[in-house]
XYZ file of N, CA, C and O in Angstrom:
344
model
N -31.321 83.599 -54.133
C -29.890 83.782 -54.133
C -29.363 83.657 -55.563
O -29.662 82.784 -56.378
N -28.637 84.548 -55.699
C -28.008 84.582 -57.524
C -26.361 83.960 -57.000
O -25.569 84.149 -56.076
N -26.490 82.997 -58.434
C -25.390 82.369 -58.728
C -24.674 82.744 -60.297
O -25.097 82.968 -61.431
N -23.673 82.682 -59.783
C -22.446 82.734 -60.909
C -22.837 81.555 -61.793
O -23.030 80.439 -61.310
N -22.956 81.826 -63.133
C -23.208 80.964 -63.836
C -21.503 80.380 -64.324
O -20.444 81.006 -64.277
N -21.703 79.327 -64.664
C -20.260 78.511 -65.175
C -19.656 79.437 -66.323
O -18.557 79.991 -66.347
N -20.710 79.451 -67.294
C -19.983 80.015 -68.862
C -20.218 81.196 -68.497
O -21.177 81.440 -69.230
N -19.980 82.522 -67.643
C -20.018 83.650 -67.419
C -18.394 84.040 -67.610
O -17.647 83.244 -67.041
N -17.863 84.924 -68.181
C -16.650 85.494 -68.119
C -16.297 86.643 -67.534
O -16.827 87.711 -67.841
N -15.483 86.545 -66.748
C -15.307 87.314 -65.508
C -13.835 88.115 -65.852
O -12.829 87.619 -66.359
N -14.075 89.659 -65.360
C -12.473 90.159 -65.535
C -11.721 89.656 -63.959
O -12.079 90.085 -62.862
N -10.770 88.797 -64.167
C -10.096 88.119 -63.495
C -8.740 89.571 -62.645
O -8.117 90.475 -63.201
N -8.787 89.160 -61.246
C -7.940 89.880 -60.799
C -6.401 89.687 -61.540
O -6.210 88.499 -61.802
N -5.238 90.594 -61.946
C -3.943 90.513 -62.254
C -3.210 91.189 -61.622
O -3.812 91.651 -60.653
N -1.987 91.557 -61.676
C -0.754 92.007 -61.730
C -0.056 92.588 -62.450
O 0.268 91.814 -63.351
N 0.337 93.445 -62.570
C 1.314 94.171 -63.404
C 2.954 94.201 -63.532
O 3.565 95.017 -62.842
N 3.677 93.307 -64.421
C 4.711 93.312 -64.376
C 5.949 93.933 -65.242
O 5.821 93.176 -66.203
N 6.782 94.559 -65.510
C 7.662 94.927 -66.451
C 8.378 94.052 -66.789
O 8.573 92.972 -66.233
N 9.038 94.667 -68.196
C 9.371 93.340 -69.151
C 10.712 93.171 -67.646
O 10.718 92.113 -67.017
N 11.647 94.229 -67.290
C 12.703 93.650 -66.256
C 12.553 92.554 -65.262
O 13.572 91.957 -64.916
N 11.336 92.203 -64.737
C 11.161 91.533 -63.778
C 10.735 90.394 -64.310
O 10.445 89.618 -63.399
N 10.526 89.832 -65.586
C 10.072 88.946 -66.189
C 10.958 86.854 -65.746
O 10.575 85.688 -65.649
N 12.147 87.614 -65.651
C 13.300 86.527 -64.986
C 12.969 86.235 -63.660
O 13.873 85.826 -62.931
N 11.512 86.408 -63.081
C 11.239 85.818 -61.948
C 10.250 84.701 -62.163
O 9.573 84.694 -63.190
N 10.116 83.651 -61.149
C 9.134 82.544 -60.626
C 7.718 83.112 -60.688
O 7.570 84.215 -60.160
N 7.187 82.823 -60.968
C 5.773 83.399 -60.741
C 4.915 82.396 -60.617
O 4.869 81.570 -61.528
N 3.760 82.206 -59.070
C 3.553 81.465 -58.573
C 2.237 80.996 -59.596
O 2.119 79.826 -59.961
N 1.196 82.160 -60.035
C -0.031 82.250 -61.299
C 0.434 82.992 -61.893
O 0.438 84.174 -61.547
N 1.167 82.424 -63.351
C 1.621 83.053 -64.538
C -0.040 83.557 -64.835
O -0.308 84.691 -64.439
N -0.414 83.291 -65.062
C -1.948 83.266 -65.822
C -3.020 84.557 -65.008
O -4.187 84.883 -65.226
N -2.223 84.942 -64.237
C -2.517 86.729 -64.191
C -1.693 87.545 -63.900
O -1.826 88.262 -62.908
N -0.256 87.632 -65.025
C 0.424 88.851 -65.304
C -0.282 89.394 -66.659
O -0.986 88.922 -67.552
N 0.341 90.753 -66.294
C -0.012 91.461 -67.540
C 1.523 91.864 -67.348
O 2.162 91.891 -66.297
N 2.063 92.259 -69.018
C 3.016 92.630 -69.069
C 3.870 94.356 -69.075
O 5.085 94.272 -69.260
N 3.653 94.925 -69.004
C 4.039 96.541 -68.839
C 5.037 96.998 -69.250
O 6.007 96.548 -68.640
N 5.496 98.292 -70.664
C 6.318 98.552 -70.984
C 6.510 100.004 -70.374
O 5.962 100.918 -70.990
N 7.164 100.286 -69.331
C 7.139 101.664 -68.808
C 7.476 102.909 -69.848
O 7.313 104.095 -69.560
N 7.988 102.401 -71.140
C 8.779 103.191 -72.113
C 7.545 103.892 -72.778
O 7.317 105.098 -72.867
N 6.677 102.640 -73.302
C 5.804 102.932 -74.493
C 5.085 103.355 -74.204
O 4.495 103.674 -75.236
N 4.161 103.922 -72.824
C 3.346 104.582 -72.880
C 1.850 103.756 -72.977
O 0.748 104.296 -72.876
N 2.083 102.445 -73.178
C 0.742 101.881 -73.713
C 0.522 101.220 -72.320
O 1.233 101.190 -71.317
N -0.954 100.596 -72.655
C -1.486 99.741 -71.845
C -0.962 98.506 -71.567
O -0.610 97.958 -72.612
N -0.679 97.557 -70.174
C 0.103 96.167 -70.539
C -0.782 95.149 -71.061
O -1.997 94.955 -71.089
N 0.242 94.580 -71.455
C -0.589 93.532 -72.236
C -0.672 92.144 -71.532
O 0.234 91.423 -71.114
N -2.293 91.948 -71.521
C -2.528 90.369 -70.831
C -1.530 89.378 -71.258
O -1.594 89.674 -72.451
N -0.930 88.727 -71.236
C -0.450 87.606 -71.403
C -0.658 86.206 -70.681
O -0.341 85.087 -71.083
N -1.391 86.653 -69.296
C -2.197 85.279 -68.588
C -3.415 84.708 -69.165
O -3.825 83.551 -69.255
N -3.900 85.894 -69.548
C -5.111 85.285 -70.324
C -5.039 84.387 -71.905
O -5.926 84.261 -72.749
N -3.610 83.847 -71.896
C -3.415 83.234 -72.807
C -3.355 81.551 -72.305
O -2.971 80.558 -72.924
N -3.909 81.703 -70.914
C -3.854 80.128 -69.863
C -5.076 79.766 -69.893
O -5.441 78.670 -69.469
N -5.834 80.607 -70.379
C -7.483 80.304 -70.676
C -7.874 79.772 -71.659
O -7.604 80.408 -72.678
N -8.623 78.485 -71.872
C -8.875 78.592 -73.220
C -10.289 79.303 -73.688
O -10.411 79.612 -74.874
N -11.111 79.502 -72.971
C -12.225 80.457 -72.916
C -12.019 82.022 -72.879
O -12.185 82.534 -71.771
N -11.816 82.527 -73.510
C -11.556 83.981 -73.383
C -12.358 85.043 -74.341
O -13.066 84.527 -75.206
N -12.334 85.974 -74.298
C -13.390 87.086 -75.243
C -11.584 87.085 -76.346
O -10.423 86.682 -76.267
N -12.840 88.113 -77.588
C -11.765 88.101 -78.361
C -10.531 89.386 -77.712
O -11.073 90.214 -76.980
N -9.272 89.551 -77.885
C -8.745 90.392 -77.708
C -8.928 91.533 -77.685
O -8.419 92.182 -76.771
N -9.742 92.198 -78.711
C -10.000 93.684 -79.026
C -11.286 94.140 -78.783
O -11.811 95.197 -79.132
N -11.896 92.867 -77.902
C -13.541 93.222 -77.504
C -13.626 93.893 -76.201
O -13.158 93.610 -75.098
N -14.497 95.057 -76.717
C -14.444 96.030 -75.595
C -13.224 96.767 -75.513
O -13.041 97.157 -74.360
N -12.464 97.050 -76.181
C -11.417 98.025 -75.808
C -11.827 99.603 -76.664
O -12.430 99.856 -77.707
N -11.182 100.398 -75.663
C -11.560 101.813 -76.176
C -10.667 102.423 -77.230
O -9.593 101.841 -77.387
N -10.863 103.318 -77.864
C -10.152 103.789 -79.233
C -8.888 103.805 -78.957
O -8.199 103.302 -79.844
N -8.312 104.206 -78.034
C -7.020 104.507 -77.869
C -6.702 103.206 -76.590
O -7.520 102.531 -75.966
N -5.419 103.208 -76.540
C -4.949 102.112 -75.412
C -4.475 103.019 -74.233
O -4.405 102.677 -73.052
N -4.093 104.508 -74.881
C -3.904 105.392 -73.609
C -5.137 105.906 -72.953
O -5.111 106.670 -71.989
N -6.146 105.484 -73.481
C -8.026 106.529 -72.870
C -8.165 105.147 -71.470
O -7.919 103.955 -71.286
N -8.735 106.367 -70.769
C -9.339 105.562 -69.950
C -10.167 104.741 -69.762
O -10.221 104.207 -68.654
N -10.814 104.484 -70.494
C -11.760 103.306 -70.723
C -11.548 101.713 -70.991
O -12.277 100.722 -70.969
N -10.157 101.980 -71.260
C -9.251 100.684 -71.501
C -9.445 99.732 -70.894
O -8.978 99.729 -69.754
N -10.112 98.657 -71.302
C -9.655 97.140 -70.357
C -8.351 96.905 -70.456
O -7.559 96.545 -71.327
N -8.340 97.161 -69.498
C -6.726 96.373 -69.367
C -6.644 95.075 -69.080
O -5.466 94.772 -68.895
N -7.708 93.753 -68.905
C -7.596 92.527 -68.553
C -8.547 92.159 -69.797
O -9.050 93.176 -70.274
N -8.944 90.910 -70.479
C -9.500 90.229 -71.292
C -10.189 89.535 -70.520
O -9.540 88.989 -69.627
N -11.857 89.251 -70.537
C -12.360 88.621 -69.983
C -12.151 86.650 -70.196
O -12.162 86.045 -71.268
N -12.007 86.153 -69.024
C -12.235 84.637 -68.798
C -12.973 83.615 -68.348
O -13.655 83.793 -67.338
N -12.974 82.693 -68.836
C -13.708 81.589 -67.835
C -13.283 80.819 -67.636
O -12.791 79.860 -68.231
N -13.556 81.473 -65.765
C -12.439 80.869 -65.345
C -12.274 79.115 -64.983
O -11.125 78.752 -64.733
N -13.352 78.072 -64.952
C -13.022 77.116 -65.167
C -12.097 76.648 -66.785
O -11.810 75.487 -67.076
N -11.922 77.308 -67.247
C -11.680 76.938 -68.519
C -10.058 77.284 -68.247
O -9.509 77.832 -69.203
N -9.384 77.080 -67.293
C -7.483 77.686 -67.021
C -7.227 76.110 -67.456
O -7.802 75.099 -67.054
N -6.030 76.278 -68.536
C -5.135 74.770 -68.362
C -3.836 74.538 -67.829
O -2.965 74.141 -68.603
N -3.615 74.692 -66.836
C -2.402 74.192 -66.190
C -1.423 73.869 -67.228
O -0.242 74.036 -66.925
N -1.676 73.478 -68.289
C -0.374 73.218 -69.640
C 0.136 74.345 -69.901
O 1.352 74.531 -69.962
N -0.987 75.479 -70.139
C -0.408 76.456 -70.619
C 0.327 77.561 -69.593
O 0.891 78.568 -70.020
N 0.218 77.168 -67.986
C 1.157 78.140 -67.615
C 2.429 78.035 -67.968
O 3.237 78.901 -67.631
């Protein structure tokens, strides 16, 4: 039987939110991504800033933020969430 190792970083399920809806409660800050419907770009993680284990930002992303290849989430580990930082 294969196990998940601890220090493995996992792309964590999120959400997609626009900057308008931002004035809401959110029950796990720590998987929105943020979404500018204007710009055209990819949203930007901002939960993965509740991690302190995380890949670097620009690892693994594809040339463009509009190509499909885009991560759109930053990998985590996920024991590594601090409740401070939601």
């Amino acid at each position: 039987m294969d196990m998940v190792q601890d220090d493995q970083k996992i792309i964590r399920g999120v959400f997609i939110v626009t900057v308008g809806e931002l004035h809401q409660d959110f029950l796990h800050p720590e998987k929105i991504c943020i979404k500018n419907p204007k710009d055209g770009l990819a949203p930007l993680d901002v939960g993965s800033f509740a991690y302190t284990d995380r890949e670097e930002c620009l690892k693994g992303i594809a040339q463009s933020y509009k190509s499909e290849e885009y991560q759109k989430t930053i990998k985590v580990k996920e024991s590594s969430l601090s409740t401070d930082r939601r």
